[in-house]
Coordinates of C-alpha atoms in Angstrom, one line a residue:
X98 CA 80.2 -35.9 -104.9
X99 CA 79.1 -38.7 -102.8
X100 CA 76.5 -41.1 -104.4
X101 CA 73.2 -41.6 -101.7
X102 CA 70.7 -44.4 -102.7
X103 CA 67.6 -42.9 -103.4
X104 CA 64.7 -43.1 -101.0
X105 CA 63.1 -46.0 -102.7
X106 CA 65.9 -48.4 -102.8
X107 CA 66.8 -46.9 -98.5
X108 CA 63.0 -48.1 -97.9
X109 CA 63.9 -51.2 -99.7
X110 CA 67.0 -51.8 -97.5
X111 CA 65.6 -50.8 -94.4
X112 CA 62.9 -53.3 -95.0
X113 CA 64.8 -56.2 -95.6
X114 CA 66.8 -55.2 -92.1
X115 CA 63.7 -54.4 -90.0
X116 CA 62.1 -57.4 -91.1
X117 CA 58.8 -56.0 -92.1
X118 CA 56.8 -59.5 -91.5
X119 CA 53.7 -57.8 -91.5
X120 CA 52.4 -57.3 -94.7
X121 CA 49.2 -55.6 -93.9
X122 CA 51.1 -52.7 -92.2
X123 CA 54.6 -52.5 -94.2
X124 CA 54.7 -49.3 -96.5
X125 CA 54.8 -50.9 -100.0
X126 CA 53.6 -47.6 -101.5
X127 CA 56.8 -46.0 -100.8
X128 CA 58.8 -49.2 -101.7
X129 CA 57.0 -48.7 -105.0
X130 CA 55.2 -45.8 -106.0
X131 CA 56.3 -46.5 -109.5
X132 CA 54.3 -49.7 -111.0
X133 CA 51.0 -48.7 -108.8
X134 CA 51.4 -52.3 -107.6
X135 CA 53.2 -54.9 -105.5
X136 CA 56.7 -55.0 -106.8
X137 CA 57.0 -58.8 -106.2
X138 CA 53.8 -60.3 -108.0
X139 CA 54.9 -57.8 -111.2
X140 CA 58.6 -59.3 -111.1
X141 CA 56.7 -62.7 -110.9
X142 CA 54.5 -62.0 -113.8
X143 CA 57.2 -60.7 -116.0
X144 CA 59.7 -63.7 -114.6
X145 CA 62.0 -61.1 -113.5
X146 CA 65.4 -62.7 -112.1
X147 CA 67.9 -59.7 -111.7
X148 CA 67.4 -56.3 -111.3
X149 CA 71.0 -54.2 -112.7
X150 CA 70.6 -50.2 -111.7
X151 CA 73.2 -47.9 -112.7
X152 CA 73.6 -43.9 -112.2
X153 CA 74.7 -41.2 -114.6
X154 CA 75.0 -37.7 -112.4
X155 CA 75.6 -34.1 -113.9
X156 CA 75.8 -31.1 -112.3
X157 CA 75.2 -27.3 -113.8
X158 CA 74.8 -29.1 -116.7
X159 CA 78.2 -31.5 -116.9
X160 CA 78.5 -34.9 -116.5
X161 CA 80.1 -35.1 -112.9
X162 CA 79.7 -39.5 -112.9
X163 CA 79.5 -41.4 -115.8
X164 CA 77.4 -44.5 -115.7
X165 CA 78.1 -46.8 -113.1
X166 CA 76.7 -49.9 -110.9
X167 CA 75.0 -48.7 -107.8
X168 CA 72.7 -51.2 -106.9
X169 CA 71.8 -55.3 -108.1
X170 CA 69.2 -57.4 -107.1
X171 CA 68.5 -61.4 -107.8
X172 CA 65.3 -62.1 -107.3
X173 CA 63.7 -65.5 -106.7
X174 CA 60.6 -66.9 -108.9
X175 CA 58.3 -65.4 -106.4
X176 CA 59.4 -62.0 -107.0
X177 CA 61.5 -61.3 -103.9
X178 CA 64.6 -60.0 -103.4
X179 CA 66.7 -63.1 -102.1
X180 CA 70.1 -60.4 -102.5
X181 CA 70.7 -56.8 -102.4
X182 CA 73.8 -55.2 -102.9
X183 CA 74.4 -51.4 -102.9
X184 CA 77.0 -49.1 -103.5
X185 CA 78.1 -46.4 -100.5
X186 CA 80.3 -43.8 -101.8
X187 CA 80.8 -44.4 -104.4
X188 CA 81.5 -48.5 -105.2
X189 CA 79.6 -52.2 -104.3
X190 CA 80.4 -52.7 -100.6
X191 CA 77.3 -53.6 -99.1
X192 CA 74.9 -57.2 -99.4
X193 CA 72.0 -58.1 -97.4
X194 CA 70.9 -62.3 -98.2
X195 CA 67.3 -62.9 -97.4
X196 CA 65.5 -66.3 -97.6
X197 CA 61.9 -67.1 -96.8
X198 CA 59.2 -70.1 -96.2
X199 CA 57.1 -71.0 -99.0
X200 CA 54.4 -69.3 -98.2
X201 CA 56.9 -66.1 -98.6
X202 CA 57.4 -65.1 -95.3
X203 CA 61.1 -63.7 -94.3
X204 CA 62.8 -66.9 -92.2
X205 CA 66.7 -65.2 -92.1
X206 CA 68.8 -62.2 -92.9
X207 CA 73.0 -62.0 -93.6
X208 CA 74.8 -59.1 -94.2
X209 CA 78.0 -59.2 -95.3
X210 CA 81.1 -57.3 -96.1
X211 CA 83.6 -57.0 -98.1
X212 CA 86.4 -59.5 -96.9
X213 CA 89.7 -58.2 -95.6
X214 CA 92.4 -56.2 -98.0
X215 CA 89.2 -56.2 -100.8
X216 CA 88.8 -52.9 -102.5
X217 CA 85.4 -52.2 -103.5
X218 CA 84.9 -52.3 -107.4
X219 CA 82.1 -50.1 -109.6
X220 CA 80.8 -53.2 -110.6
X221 CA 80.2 -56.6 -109.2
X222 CA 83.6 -58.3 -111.0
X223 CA 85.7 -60.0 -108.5
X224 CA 84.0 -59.1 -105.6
X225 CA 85.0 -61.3 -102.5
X226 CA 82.4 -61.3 -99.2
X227 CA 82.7 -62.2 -95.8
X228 CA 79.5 -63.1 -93.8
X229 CA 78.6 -60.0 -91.0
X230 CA 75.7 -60.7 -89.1
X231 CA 72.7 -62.4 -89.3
X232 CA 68.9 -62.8 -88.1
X233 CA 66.8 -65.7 -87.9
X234 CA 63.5 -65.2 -87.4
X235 CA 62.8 -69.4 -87.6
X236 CA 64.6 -71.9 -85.6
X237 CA 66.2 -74.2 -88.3
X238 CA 67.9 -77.2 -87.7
X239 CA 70.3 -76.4 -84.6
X240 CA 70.5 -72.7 -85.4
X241 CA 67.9 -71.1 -83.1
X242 CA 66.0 -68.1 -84.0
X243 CA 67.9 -64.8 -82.8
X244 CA 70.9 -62.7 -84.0
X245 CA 74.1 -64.3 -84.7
X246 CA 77.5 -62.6 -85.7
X247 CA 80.3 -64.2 -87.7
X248 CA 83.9 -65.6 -85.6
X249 CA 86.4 -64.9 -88.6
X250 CA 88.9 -66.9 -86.8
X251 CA 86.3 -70.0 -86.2
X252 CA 84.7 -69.4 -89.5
X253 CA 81.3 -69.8 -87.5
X254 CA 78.5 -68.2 -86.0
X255 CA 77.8 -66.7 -82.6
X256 CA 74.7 -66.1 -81.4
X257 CA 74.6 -63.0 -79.5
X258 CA 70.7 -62.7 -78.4
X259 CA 67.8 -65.4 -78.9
X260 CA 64.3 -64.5 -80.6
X261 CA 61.0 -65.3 -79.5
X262 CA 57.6 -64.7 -81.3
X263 CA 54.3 -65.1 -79.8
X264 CA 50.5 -64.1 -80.3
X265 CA 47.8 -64.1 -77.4
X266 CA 44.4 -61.9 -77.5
X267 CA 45.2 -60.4 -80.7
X268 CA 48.4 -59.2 -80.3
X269 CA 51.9 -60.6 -81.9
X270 CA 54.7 -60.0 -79.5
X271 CA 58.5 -60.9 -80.4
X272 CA 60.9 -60.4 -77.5
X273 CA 64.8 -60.1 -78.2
X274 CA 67.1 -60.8 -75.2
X275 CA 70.9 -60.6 -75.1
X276 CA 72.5 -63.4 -74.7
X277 CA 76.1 -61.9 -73.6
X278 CA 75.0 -58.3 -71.7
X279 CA 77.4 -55.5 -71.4
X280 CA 78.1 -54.3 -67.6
X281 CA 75.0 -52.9 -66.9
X282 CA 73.5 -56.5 -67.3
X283 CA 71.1 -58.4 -69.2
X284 CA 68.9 -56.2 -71.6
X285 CA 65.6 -57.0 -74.0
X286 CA 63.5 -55.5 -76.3
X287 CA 59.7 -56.8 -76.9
X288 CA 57.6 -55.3 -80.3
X289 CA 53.8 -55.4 -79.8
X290 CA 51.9 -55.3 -82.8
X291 CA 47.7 -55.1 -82.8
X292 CA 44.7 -53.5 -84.5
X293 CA 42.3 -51.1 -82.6
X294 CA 39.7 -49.0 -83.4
X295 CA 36.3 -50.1 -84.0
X296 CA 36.9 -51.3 -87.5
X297 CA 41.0 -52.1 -86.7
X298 CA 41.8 -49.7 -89.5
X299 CA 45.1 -48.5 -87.1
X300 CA 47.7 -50.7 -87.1
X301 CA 49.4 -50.2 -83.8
X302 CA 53.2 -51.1 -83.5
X303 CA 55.2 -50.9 -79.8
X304 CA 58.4 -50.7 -79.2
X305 CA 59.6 -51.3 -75.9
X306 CA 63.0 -51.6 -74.0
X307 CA 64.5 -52.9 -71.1
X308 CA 67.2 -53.3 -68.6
X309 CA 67.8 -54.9 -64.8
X310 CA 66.5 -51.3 -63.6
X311 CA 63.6 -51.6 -65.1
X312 CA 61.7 -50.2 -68.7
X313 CA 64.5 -48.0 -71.0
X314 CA 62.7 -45.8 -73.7
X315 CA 59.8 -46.9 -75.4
X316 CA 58.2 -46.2 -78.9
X317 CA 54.6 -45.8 -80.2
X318 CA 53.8 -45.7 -84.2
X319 CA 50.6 -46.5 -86.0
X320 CA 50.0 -47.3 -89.2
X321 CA 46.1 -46.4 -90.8
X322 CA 45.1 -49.0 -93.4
X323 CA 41.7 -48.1 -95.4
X324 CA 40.5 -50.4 -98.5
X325 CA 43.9 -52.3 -98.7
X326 CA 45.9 -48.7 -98.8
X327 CA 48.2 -46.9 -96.2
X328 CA 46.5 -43.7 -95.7
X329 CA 48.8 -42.1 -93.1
X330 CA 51.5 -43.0 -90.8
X331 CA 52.9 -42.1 -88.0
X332 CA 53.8 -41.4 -83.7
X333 CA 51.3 -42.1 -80.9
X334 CA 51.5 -40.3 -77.7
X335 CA 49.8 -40.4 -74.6
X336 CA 51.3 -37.4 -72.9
X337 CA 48.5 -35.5 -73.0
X338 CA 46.6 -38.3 -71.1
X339 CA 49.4 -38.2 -68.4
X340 CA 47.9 -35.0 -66.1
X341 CA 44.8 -36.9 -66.0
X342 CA 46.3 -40.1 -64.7
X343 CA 48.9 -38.6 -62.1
X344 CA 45.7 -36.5 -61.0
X345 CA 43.7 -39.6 -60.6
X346 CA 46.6 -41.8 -59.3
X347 CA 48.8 -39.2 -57.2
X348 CA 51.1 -42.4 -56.8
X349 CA 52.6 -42.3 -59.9
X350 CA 53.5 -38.6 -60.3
X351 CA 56.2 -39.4 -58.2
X352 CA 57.1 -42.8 -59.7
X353 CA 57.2 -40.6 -62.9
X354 CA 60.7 -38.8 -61.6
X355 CA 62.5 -41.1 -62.7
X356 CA 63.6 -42.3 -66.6
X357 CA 62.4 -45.7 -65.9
X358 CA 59.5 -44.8 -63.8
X359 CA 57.8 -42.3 -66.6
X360 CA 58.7 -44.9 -69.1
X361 CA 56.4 -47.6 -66.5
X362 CA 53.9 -45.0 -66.3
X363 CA 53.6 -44.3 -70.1
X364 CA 53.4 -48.0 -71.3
X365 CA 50.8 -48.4 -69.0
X366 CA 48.4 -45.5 -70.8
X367 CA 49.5 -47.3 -74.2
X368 CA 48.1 -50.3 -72.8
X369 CA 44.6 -48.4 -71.7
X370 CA 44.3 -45.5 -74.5
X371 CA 44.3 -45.1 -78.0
X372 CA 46.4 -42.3 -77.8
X373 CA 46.8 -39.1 -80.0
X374 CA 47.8 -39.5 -83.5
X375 CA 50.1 -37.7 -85.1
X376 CA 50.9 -38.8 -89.0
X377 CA 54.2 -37.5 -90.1
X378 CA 53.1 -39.4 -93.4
X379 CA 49.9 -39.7 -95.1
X380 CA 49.0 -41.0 -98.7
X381 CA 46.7 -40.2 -100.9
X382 CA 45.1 -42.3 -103.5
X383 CA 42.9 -42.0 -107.0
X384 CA 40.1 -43.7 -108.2
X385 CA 41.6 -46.8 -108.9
X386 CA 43.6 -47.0 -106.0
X387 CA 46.8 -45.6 -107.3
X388 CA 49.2 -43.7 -105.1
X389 CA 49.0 -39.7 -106.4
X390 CA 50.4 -37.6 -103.5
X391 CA 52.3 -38.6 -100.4
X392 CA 53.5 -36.1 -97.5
X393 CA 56.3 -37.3 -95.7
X394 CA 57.7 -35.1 -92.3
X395 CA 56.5 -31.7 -94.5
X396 CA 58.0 -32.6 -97.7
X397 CA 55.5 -32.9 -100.6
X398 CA 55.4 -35.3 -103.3
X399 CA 52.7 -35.8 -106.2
X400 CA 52.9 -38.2 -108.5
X401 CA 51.3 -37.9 -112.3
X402 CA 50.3 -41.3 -113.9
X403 CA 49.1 -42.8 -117.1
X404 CA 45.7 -44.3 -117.4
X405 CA 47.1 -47.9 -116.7
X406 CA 48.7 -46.7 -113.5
X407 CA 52.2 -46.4 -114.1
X408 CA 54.2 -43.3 -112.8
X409 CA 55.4 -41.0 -115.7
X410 CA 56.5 -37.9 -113.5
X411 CA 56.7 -36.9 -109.6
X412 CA 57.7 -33.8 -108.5
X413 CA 59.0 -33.2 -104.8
X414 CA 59.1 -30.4 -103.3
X415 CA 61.3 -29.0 -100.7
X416 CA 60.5 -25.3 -100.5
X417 CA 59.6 -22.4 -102.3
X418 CA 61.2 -23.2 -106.0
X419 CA 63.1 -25.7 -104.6
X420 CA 62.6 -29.6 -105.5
X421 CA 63.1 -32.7 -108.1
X422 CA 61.0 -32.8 -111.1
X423 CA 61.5 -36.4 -112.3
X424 CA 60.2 -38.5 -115.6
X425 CA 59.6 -42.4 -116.2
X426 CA 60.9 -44.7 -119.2
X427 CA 59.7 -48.5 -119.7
X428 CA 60.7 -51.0 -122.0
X429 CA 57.7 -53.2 -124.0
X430 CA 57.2 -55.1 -120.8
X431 CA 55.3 -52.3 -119.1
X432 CA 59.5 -52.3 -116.5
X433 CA 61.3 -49.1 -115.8
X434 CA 64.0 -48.9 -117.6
X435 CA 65.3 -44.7 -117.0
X436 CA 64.6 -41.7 -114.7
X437 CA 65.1 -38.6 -115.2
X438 CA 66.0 -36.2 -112.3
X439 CA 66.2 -32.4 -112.7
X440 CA 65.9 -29.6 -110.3
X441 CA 62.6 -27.5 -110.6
X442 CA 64.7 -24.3 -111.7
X443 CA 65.7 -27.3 -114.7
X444 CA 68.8 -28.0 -113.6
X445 CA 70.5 -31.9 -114.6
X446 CA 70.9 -34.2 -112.1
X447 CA 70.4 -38.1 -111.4
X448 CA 69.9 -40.2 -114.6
X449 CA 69.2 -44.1 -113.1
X450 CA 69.2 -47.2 -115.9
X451 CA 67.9 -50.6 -115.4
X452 CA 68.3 -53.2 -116.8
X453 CA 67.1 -57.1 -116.1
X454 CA 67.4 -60.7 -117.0
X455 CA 64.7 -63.1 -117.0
X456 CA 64.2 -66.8 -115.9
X457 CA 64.2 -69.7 -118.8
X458 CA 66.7 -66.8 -120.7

């Protein structure tokens, strides 16, 4: 059986490698649906420093795995996760580096690899790493911002595209441009982020691409933010606005043949309309602000909690009969320290343990 990370701790990678430098848009509730807060001030309160989780699996009620290291974290006295490694398959192989600015913003990025003839362990014993790739999001000293990989036999970094951040009427743009293009020639990629709506509760993110013939494929996602909480998430599209503007401008049906041209044509709508919204995500909250039920691309799941907010079962649902019933352990300090995974027909499966160590320990 091949070990997958569980969909908390792929939000938590995928995080750290998009970048999220947006807080008011990033989806902490699925980073965290656990503690019913942000995950960083609660390490910070409880002087978390590392974060050891480890994963037990049985299957038609026998122990297929015994315990063993899937995933560490040290964490600096902010809270934040400053390294993550993770286990694919089933050993340590993978580690993202992250630093940030004091105010806590995300500055630069390394991933690295295991270096050459090293055999992944199940714990972190002995492990030796070779630097992958990286991205700076902050020029600092003569490295520029942009993506760098490593030269093995220069023991050095090449910068392979520069990064460029910018805001004007409301919008933050950042613009990624190759710095050594394939054939085709020189290629970039700009991200627009902005509110709209009358009271900016949409949080609109763009994603555009291009290449020397003009605009590649192009991406529109919102994010709806009401009293500090993600509501819903999810695609805009504007092709239902497109009859009405090739009607209006018989110019650009034809412009719209081609890839590049319908692309042209499209951005420009996402510049004019709001667009149609459709979630593929949307979260529910109690009372109190706690996350109780999220809905993500059909799949279902609630969450029960205790009065002071912490998460003691979810259950998700895949079908009819079909789905994860999981429970919640803590230790004295109010931090997880077991869950519990069994199928819905009650079926064993995924048993995590953490365990931690603390600063001025």
């Amino acid at each position: 059986m091949t070990f997958t990370l569980k969909p908390k701790y792929l939000a938590l990678w995928a995080t750290i490698l998009l970048y999220a430098c947006n807080p008011s848009v990033n989806e902490a509730q699925e980073l965290d649906p656990v503690y019913g807060q942000e995950l960083a001030k609660l390490y910070k309160s409880k002087g978390v420093k590392e974060v050891f989780i480890e994963e037990e699996q049985s299957n038609n009620k026998t122990v297929t795995r015994t315990k063993q290291l899937v995933s560490y974290q040290l964490l600096n006295k902010s809270g934040l996760v400053t390294r993550l490694e993770t286990a694919f398959g089933d050993k340590i192989s993978r580690r993202v580096d992250t630093e940030y600015d004091t105010q806590g913003k995300l500055v630069v990025t390394t991933m690295y690899d295991l270096a050459a003839n090293q055999t992944a362990t199940s714990g972190r014993e002995g492990i030796v790493w070779r630097p992958a790739s990286r991205k700076r999001m902050i020029a600092s000293g003569s490295e520029a911002a942009g993506k760098y990989t490593w030269d093995a036999t220069k023991e050095e970094w090449w910068q392979t595209s520069t990064i460029r951040t910018w805001e004007k009427n409301d919008t933050t743009y950042e613009e990624t441009r190759d710095l050594h293009p394939h054939y085709l020639g020189p290629s970039w990629e700009v991200t627009r982020t902005y509110a709209v709506g009358s009271s900016n509760q949409i949080q609109r993110e763009d994603q555009l691409s291009f290449s020397p013939k003009g605009m590649g494929e192009s991406d529109y996602s919102y994010t709806k933010v009401e009293n500090g909480k993600i509501t819903e998430a999810g695609d805009v599209k504007f092709e239902p606005m497109l009859f009405a503007y090739t009607q209006q401008h018989p110019e650009a049906r034809q412009q719209t043949v081609s890839k590049h041209g319908y692309s042209t044509v499209m951005d420009k709508l996402a510049r004019q309309y709001t667009g149609e919204l459709e979630p593929n995500k949307t979260f529910t909250c109690n009372a109190k602000g706690h996350l109780v039920k999220k809905i993500s691309y059909g799949r279902e799941t609630t969450y029960q909690r205790h009065a002071s907010g912490l998460l003691v079962a979810s259950k998700q649902v895949y079908s009819a009969n079909v789905g994860i019933l999981t429970y919640y352990y803590y230790n004295d300090k109010g931090l997880l320290v077991k869950e519990v995974s069994r199928s819905l027909r009650g079926e064993p499966g995924e048993t995590f343990y953490y365990r931690y160590t603390y600063y001025g320990k």
